[in-house]
Amino acid sequence: MNLLRTLVVLAACSGCLTAASKIAPELERLDTAAAADVIVQFRDGVTAGVHERIAASGGVLRRSLDLIHGAHYQIPAARLAELALDPEIEFIHPNRAVEASDFSGTMDYGWMSTLGLTSNTQALPWNGRGIGVAVIDSGIGNHPDILGRVVYNQSFVPNEGSNDQYGHGTHVAGLIGGSGSMSTGWNDFYTVRGIAPSVNLINLKALDLNGQGTDSQVIAAIQAAVALQSRYNIRVINLSLGRPVVGPYANDPLCQAVQQAWKAGIVVVVAAGNQGRNNSAGTYGYGTIAAPGNSPYVITVGAMNSAGTLSRIDDKMTSYSSKGPTAFDLIVKPDLVAPGNQVASLLQSGSTLDKSYPGNAAPTSAYSYKGGSSGSEYFQLSGTSMAAPIVSGAAALLLQQNPRWTPDQVKALLMLTADKTFPAASTQAVPGFTTATDPVTGTVYTSYYDIFTVGAGYVDIAAALGSKVDPPAGLSALSPSATVNAATGAVTLVIANNIVWGSNIVWGSNIVWGSNVLLGSNIVWGSNIVWGSTTASGFNIVWGSNIVWGSSADVTEATPLTVNGEQ
């Protein structure tokens, strides 16, 4: 596959939305007799006058979304063109569907040690105490491991309370802040505990009993997190959900919402998506990052497979983890990767996932030396939905350690200290990749360790907490974009002004990627593609000529693709 071709395919989508139109293309195809479920954005914020004009056209206000200068309405489709002529209306979006990502696998305890941590909470100098983490998901259940630390509950799902009927949000919450109280363990490594076991959790339910929601529900939940920020010291938002990218991030209401939260001082962590095996566009899974993970502000996280061992050396990239660059904008994503394959966390008994995948319940004998339990307390799932809360927990620990840090400082340090020494594929004739074979279809998937697959590297929480680097405050940590020279095929990272990245922080020649790193002459991009010979800010990034990123194989999960697992 040629990178130039991939970037051209992705960039070509930028012409899909015309500047002259104020109505998203999906809405133009609606039956005029239908009712349109829409998000309307306004030039100067919501006013009583525009509400009245929309009501006069048959529109019904469902929810105000002041965070993005908009509101959620039900409007007759036949009246949309007329409303688009209103000078106060900026754009009319469909209320697009979002969903969680989760699947099955066997129990994996190795991820805690992989991150440089043990399961012994007494051994950790930082535990997240006093930090609020907003979990925007399918709700949070009443599990003993988070008892007393779910300090706020609110549902944005019609006709459903804040309890977790799907089972996804509880699992995510446990990865962030589960205490392990129900996991007696044969030893420390077999205790099922979250990254920051003393954080406070803010339950903002935006996904229903089937793991589905809408843009308006997620935006309303983000808006609530910003409003509750001071009351509960909300410093982190976790979004283990997403949907396809439909246009440039600057025009996407979901991306606008996470950007506002980031600017309000909240670290936003987003799952990359699980479309890394999707070759429907001929890009071999490149360009499949989900929204709002395509925002350059947020920390977007891909999934690694820790192979169920306590060592990092055999960890591998999952083939289903979505890869960059982002559609339309060509933003370099993901920013980081973290364990996300067959990860054990809290079980919400009786939930949709519990009923659908009873085999995912962890056997009591695996985490309790007492035995005799009538039912499991823990459950295993795979996906970037599981990798994101690992990083959210890491952010909470860093913010406990450095309470004055901005989201940009947290992002910069996590990327700076991420492990970049992926294992070499010594069994391969050409190093730098391994394959995963679907046992049912026989399809072979290949993963590479390039910048669009692993970002700045594999999150290393112990290294981040032990770092003496103090990223400069007041600068941005926007993810860079990529551009390719059509004549030479050279790829350049475009880094804007006032950015924390530089020769001494993350994207520098000897800091992140090292001086000897190249994507290889015959691996994926071809013999002439060397990452970033120069950048917009003027310094050179030297990738060298001899080292290719690591190896890969995985057990799999993916939605909405139908993919079978392998051991």
XYZ file of C-alpha atoms in Angstrom:
567
model
C 0.000 0.000 0.000
C 1.219 3.500 -0.792
C 0.874 6.294 1.764
C 0.389 8.919 -0.907
C -2.621 7.011 -2.228
C -4.035 6.660 1.290
C -3.701 10.362 2.056
C -5.245 11.313 -1.278
C -8.237 9.037 -0.619
C -8.756 10.557 2.810
C -8.245 14.153 1.762
C -10.622 13.779 -1.180
C -13.488 13.527 1.282
C -12.967 17.181 2.187
C -15.061 18.201 -0.797
C -18.104 16.296 0.418
C -19.505 19.250 2.382
C -20.085 22.435 0.409
C -19.442 25.755 2.104
C -22.547 27.221 0.465
C -24.860 24.778 2.204
C -25.955 25.103 5.824
C -27.635 21.701 5.828
C -25.714 18.450 6.225
C -25.987 16.231 3.111
C -27.729 13.445 5.051
C -30.623 15.781 5.814
C -31.047 16.780 2.183
C -31.949 13.170 1.387
C -34.741 12.937 3.965
C -38.356 12.395 2.954
C -39.979 15.821 3.211
C -42.862 14.247 5.110
C -40.501 12.991 7.839
C -39.568 14.605 11.123
C -35.876 15.479 11.249
C -33.925 14.911 14.469
C -31.309 17.672 14.280
C -28.749 19.768 16.080
C -28.957 23.428 15.053
C -25.970 25.688 15.676
C -26.259 29.465 15.820
C -23.830 32.205 14.892
C -24.160 34.157 18.131
C -25.602 31.612 20.535
C -29.159 30.622 21.273
C -31.694 33.437 21.480
C -35.380 33.501 22.313
C -36.131 34.947 18.874
C -34.609 32.064 16.938
C -36.349 29.544 19.211
C -39.647 31.228 18.367
C -38.942 31.133 14.630
C -38.071 27.450 14.755
C -41.197 26.743 16.820
C -43.276 28.631 14.240
C -41.888 26.252 11.604
C -43.121 23.268 13.596
C -39.878 22.643 15.461
C -39.831 21.225 18.990
C -36.929 22.007 21.324
C -35.545 18.822 22.906
C -32.442 20.103 24.681
C -30.283 23.229 24.780
C -26.637 22.682 23.884
C -25.166 26.028 24.860
C -21.664 24.556 25.018
C -21.599 24.512 21.204
C -23.969 27.468 20.633
C -26.702 25.095 19.601
C -29.761 23.082 20.497
C -31.388 19.746 19.731
C -34.710 19.969 17.863
C -37.312 17.837 16.149
C -38.196 19.746 12.953
C -40.323 18.837 9.910
C -37.869 17.947 7.137
C -39.853 20.056 4.678
C -38.996 23.206 6.679
C -35.222 22.734 6.939
C -34.348 24.589 3.725
C -36.441 27.544 4.826
C -34.808 27.615 8.260
C -31.350 27.456 6.699
C -31.996 30.915 5.240
C -32.195 32.364 8.763
C -29.030 34.482 9.165
C -28.723 33.469 12.833
C -28.462 29.782 11.958
C -24.892 28.625 11.338
C -25.485 24.982 10.411
C -28.030 22.168 10.729
C -26.602 18.740 11.592
C -28.379 15.403 11.905
C -28.390 14.099 15.473
C -25.953 11.340 14.544
C -25.739 7.985 16.300
C -22.795 7.056 18.517
C -22.011 3.721 20.109
C -19.720 1.897 22.492
C -17.258 -0.793 21.387
C -16.797 -4.068 23.247
C -16.326 -7.754 22.627
C -15.033 -10.986 24.114
C -11.856 -12.829 25.024
C -10.081 -14.682 27.805
C -8.923 -13.167 31.066
C -5.885 -10.870 30.894
C -4.212 -9.800 34.127
C -0.929 -8.673 32.614
C -1.839 -5.100 31.734
C -1.257 -3.646 35.207
C 2.348 -4.754 35.362
C 2.822 -3.793 31.713
C 2.130 -0.201 32.734
C 4.843 -0.312 35.371
C 2.351 -0.737 38.215
C 1.482 -3.489 40.656
C -1.975 -4.268 41.997
C -0.924 -3.464 45.558
C -2.606 -0.134 46.263
C -0.398 0.452 49.299
C 2.667 0.488 47.059
C 1.404 3.389 44.932
C 2.273 6.937 46.007
C -0.592 8.266 43.873
C -4.125 6.876 43.759
C -6.247 9.641 42.245
C -7.769 10.772 45.529
C -9.657 14.070 45.170
C -9.736 13.941 41.355
C -13.107 13.705 39.604
C -13.380 11.651 36.420
C -16.557 11.991 34.347
C -17.533 8.722 32.680
C -19.762 9.471 29.686
C -20.987 6.034 28.804
C -23.878 3.637 29.473
C -24.071 4.460 33.176
C -22.294 3.100 36.246
C -23.690 0.285 38.396
C -23.491 -0.304 42.136
C -20.382 -2.455 42.303
C -18.583 -2.872 45.655
C -15.252 -1.844 44.089
C -16.535 1.694 43.455
C -18.884 1.927 46.440
C -19.203 5.470 47.776
C -17.127 7.041 45.008
C -19.823 7.571 42.371
C -20.559 11.075 43.597
C -23.023 12.206 40.920
C -25.491 10.462 38.608
C -27.424 11.864 35.655
C -28.975 10.252 32.597
C -29.338 11.894 29.194
C -31.022 8.832 27.721
C -34.815 9.133 27.361
C -36.785 6.779 29.598
C -33.723 5.247 31.240
C -32.298 6.044 34.661
C -28.601 6.473 35.348
C -27.969 2.819 36.214
C -25.924 0.783 33.733
C -28.263 -1.479 31.787
C -25.693 -2.232 29.077
C -22.686 -3.066 31.289
C -20.078 -1.084 29.374
C -19.877 2.016 31.568
C -19.380 -0.014 34.751
C -16.511 -1.915 33.120
C -14.942 1.377 31.990
C -15.385 2.920 35.452
C -13.634 -0.060 37.012
C -10.631 0.304 34.712
C -10.331 3.930 35.773
C -10.989 3.581 39.483
C -11.930 0.097 40.695
C -10.521 -0.644 44.153
C -10.217 -4.421 43.770
C -12.075 -4.928 47.051
C -13.875 -8.028 45.752
C -10.693 -9.458 44.273
C -8.715 -11.143 47.032
C -6.182 -12.464 44.557
C -3.687 -15.288 44.750
C -1.079 -12.547 44.738
C -0.900 -8.865 43.873
C -0.846 -9.473 40.117
C -4.156 -11.322 40.170
C -6.073 -8.523 41.839
C -8.520 -6.847 39.456
C -8.041 -3.146 40.160
C -8.266 0.136 38.281
C -5.460 2.597 37.590
C -6.573 5.275 40.077
C -8.454 3.358 42.811
C -9.423 6.403 44.882
C -10.840 8.746 42.213
C -14.363 10.088 42.411
C -16.550 9.038 39.481
C -19.172 11.259 37.879
C -21.748 9.114 36.075
C -23.123 10.892 33.010
C -25.147 8.328 31.088
C -25.363 8.942 27.330
C -25.686 5.367 25.961
C -28.730 3.128 26.328
C -29.199 -0.532 27.243
C -27.823 -1.505 23.807
C -24.748 0.738 24.012
C -26.193 3.284 21.595
C -26.731 7.024 21.846
C -26.710 10.229 19.840
C -24.541 13.282 19.398
C -26.977 15.407 21.375
C -26.897 13.047 24.354
C -23.103 12.944 24.417
C -22.795 16.713 23.962
C -25.303 17.298 26.764
C -23.245 15.021 29.022
C -20.027 16.892 28.155
C -21.851 20.148 28.845
C -22.893 18.805 32.256
C -19.304 17.793 33.061
C -18.123 21.337 32.346
C -20.940 22.766 34.482
C -20.107 20.399 37.367
C -16.362 20.876 37.032
C -15.828 23.027 40.136
C -18.270 21.142 42.361
C -16.622 17.759 41.866
C -13.133 18.780 40.720
C -13.731 17.131 37.367
C -10.323 17.036 35.706
C -10.850 14.162 33.251
C -13.627 13.056 30.869
C -13.555 9.518 29.466
C -15.326 8.851 26.156
C -15.196 5.156 25.254
C -17.551 5.728 22.345
C -17.584 7.162 18.876
C -19.027 7.314 15.383
C -17.679 7.751 11.846
C -16.008 11.038 10.949
C -18.334 12.978 8.637
C -16.363 16.161 7.963
C -13.554 18.405 9.195
C -13.268 18.368 12.989
C -13.813 22.142 13.192
C -17.344 21.710 11.784
C -18.287 18.651 13.856
C -20.505 19.433 16.888
C -19.108 16.474 18.839
C -15.551 17.671 18.270
C -16.553 21.217 19.155
C -17.919 19.973 22.481
C -14.732 18.126 23.482
C -12.691 21.145 22.428
C -14.711 23.370 24.767
C -14.226 20.921 27.634
C -10.486 20.849 26.947
C -10.323 24.642 26.957
C -12.237 24.632 30.250
C -9.339 22.705 31.802
C -10.575 19.111 31.514
C -8.434 16.356 29.998
C -10.574 14.524 27.438
C -9.604 10.930 26.625
C -11.289 9.233 23.649
C -11.231 5.700 22.219
C -9.693 5.559 18.729
C -12.305 3.118 17.425
C -12.168 -0.522 16.339
C -12.051 -0.263 12.551
C -8.391 -1.138 11.976
C -9.394 -4.162 9.888
C -11.756 -2.182 7.703
C -10.467 -2.048 4.136
C -13.692 -0.790 2.542
C -11.911 2.392 1.398
C -8.830 0.523 0.196
C -6.648 1.956 2.985
C -6.114 -1.223 5.029
C -7.691 0.349 8.096
C -5.755 3.602 7.871
C -7.921 6.707 8.172
C -10.532 5.006 10.397
C -10.183 7.013 13.620
C -13.662 7.637 15.058
C -15.131 10.980 16.135
C -14.504 12.737 18.452
C -11.096 11.054 18.538
C -10.295 12.994 15.363
C -10.056 16.218 17.379
C -6.427 17.369 17.667
C -7.142 18.564 21.212
C -8.037 15.271 22.879
C -5.908 12.259 23.797
C -6.939 9.519 21.379
C -6.059 5.979 22.462
C -5.528 2.780 20.470
C -5.495 -0.756 21.870
C -2.553 -3.053 22.601
C -2.646 -6.740 23.528
C -0.600 -7.416 26.672
C -0.704 -11.183 25.980
C -1.754 -12.039 29.538
C 1.796 -11.780 30.856
C 3.486 -9.488 33.367
C 6.159 -8.377 30.920
C 5.888 -5.663 28.299
C 8.285 -7.402 25.940
C 5.676 -9.663 24.328
C 2.932 -7.033 24.034
C 1.544 -6.559 20.536
C -0.566 -4.129 18.565
C -4.142 -5.259 17.957
C -5.166 -5.376 14.308
C -8.646 -3.989 15.021
C -7.462 -0.742 16.622
C -8.347 2.184 14.338
C -5.479 3.953 12.619
C -4.854 7.481 11.421
C -4.473 9.867 9.855
C -7.949 11.226 10.446
C -10.311 11.598 7.525
C -10.598 15.128 6.077
C -7.967 16.779 8.330
C -5.146 14.176 8.230
C -4.471 14.650 11.960
C -1.812 12.290 13.331
C -3.743 9.843 15.509
C -3.882 7.932 17.787
C -1.804 9.850 20.309
C -1.065 6.818 22.491
C -1.774 3.122 22.769
C -2.659 1.231 25.950
C -3.761 -2.270 26.964
C -7.245 -2.972 25.630
C -7.415 -6.635 24.692
C -9.277 -9.129 26.924
C -9.095 -6.780 29.897
C -10.807 -7.704 33.173
C -12.895 -5.161 35.064
C -16.226 -4.789 36.852
C -19.245 -6.884 35.910
C -22.699 -5.313 35.903
C -24.763 -8.403 36.659
C -27.897 -8.795 34.534
C -26.797 -6.192 31.984
C -27.138 -6.639 28.232
C -23.466 -7.574 27.890
C -23.661 -10.010 30.782
C -26.636 -11.760 29.190
C -25.165 -11.676 25.682
C -21.693 -12.938 26.634
C -22.012 -15.052 29.781
C -18.702 -16.713 28.955
C -16.920 -13.398 29.552
C -17.582 -13.554 33.290
C -14.318 -14.175 35.117
C -14.257 -17.449 37.083
C -14.123 -16.805 40.815
C -11.126 -19.099 41.110
C -9.120 -16.722 38.926
C -9.236 -13.753 41.288
C -10.178 -15.156 44.715
C -8.345 -17.678 46.842
C -11.472 -18.007 49.026
C -13.651 -19.442 46.255
C -17.247 -20.493 46.756
C -18.792 -17.318 45.339
C -22.267 -17.691 43.864
C -21.377 -15.462 40.930
C -18.582 -13.510 39.322
C -17.765 -9.905 40.169
C -15.628 -9.324 37.092
C -15.949 -9.465 33.323
C -13.558 -9.233 30.371
C -13.939 -7.102 27.277
C -11.701 -5.972 24.426
C -11.450 -2.813 22.375
C -10.152 0.727 22.347
C -13.038 1.380 24.735
C -10.944 -0.473 27.312
C -7.670 1.242 26.399
C -9.046 4.777 26.837
C -9.898 4.439 30.571
C -6.368 3.179 31.241
C -5.130 6.563 30.018
C -7.913 8.405 31.873
C -6.720 6.773 35.080
C -3.151 7.764 34.258
C -4.255 11.366 33.706
C -5.978 11.355 37.110
C -2.764 10.206 38.803
C -0.724 12.904 37.053
C -3.232 15.570 38.063
C -3.133 14.425 41.688
C 0.639 14.700 41.507
C 0.535 18.028 39.611
C -2.788 19.694 40.487
C -2.039 22.902 38.582
C -1.277 21.231 35.282
C -3.318 21.990 32.195
C -4.733 19.301 29.889
C -1.970 20.127 27.395
C 0.742 19.467 29.976
C -0.805 16.120 30.857
C -1.063 15.115 27.203
C 2.502 16.210 26.462
C 4.016 14.282 29.360
C 2.076 11.083 28.688
C 3.234 11.181 25.069
C 6.804 12.107 25.989
C 7.190 9.257 28.491
C 5.364 6.635 26.413
C 7.462 3.566 25.653
C 8.730 3.588 22.079
C 10.750 0.360 22.106
C 8.272 -2.015 20.533
C 9.511 -5.591 20.196
C 11.229 -6.622 16.991
C 9.477 -9.320 14.983
C 12.441 -11.663 14.981
C 10.470 -14.467 13.345
C 9.650 -12.366 10.303
C 11.787 -12.280 7.174
C 11.167 -8.538 7.141
C 10.985 -7.100 10.676
C 8.415 -4.591 11.822
C 5.130 -6.425 11.599
C 3.294 -9.621 12.420
C -0.073 -10.907 11.312
C -3.351 -11.958 12.887
C -5.481 -14.606 11.216
C -9.224 -14.820 11.716
C -9.829 -18.492 12.610
C -13.264 -18.554 10.978
C -12.746 -16.619 7.739
C -9.029 -17.238 7.362
C -8.478 -13.541 6.627
C -4.972 -12.374 7.508
C -4.515 -8.888 8.978
C -1.152 -7.130 9.171
C -0.245 -4.472 11.727
C 2.698 -2.056 11.581
C 4.234 0.141 14.262
C 4.100 3.432 12.439
C 3.070 6.831 13.723
C -0.538 6.372 12.516
C -0.861 3.103 14.429
C 0.902 3.685 17.766
C 1.136 7.492 17.898
C 3.772 8.582 20.402
C 3.984 5.082 21.847
C 2.761 2.744 24.576
C 1.612 4.581 27.706
C 3.999 4.067 30.622
C 2.374 5.329 33.810
C 5.342 4.652 36.064
C 7.622 6.599 33.719
C 5.166 9.496 33.583
C 4.862 9.706 37.372
C 8.619 9.415 37.773
C 9.472 11.979 35.129
C 11.295 15.170 36.097
C 10.083 16.969 32.959
C 7.726 19.889 33.555
C 6.051 20.674 30.206
C 5.733 24.422 29.731
C 2.368 25.861 30.725
C 0.494 28.122 28.357
C 1.360 26.182 25.224
C -0.885 23.906 23.188
C -0.475 20.165 22.702
C -2.548 19.930 19.542
C -1.809 16.759 17.618
C 0.015 17.618 14.384
C -1.363 16.987 10.933
C 0.385 15.166 8.122
C 0.992 16.345 4.602
C 2.608 14.561 1.688
C 4.631 15.963 -1.176
C 2.987 14.567 -4.321
C 6.215 14.855 -6.300
C 8.622 13.222 -3.845
C 6.278 11.197 -1.617
C 7.902 12.708 1.490
C 5.603 13.040 4.488
C 5.826 16.101 6.717
C 4.340 16.755 10.125
C 2.718 20.184 10.214
C 3.083 21.727 13.651
C 1.409 25.060 14.358
C 2.855 27.947 16.325
C 2.632 28.055 20.138
C 2.791 24.269 20.340
C 4.440 22.381 23.194
C 5.973 19.899 20.754
C 9.432 20.848 19.676
C 12.952 19.599 19.492
C 13.118 19.166 23.263
C 9.687 17.783 24.093
C 7.859 15.163 22.083
C 8.315 15.319 18.346
C 12.029 16.087 18.538
C 14.759 14.093 16.842
C 16.081 12.405 19.980
C 13.139 12.485 22.338
C 10.182 10.565 21.021
C 11.086 8.553 18.003
C 14.832 8.520 18.466
C 17.505 9.263 15.903
C 17.422 5.881 14.149
C 13.784 5.353 13.388
C 12.410 4.898 9.888
C 9.271 3.174 8.746
C 11.312 0.872 6.562
C 12.104 0.631 2.876
C 9.650 -2.100 1.934
C 7.130 -2.337 4.750
C 4.079 -0.198 4.149
C 4.889 3.270 2.881
C 7.534 2.441 0.318
C 11.198 3.218 -0.086
C 10.861 6.982 -0.364
C 8.656 7.770 2.623
C 10.671 9.099 5.553
C 8.657 10.680 8.338
C 8.965 14.396 8.681
C 12.134 15.550 6.983
C 11.111 19.037 8.097
C 8.225 20.515 9.996
C 6.347 23.773 9.725
C 8.088 25.050 12.828
C 11.440 24.683 11.132
C 13.314 21.921 12.943
C 14.305 18.611 11.428
C 12.982 15.263 12.590
C 15.561 12.582 11.916
C 14.137 9.111 11.595
C 17.326 7.347 10.589
C 17.434 4.288 8.377
C 17.671 1.018 10.262
C 14.920 0.545 12.832
C 11.326 -0.389 12.127
C 8.593 -0.319 14.742
C 8.067 -3.633 16.486
C 5.769 -6.525 15.765
C 2.101 -7.318 15.962
C -0.516 -9.978 16.489
C -3.666 -9.991 18.487
C -6.790 -11.551 19.785
C -9.551 -9.569 18.254
C -12.705 -7.605 18.738
C -14.405 -5.169 16.436
C -17.757 -3.517 15.901
C -19.661 -2.975 13.700
C -17.485 -5.372 11.668
C -18.153 -9.053 12.298
C -14.820 -10.422 13.429
C -14.061 -13.663 15.238
C -11.469 -13.931 17.961
C -8.236 -15.865 17.969
C -6.150 -17.033 20.872
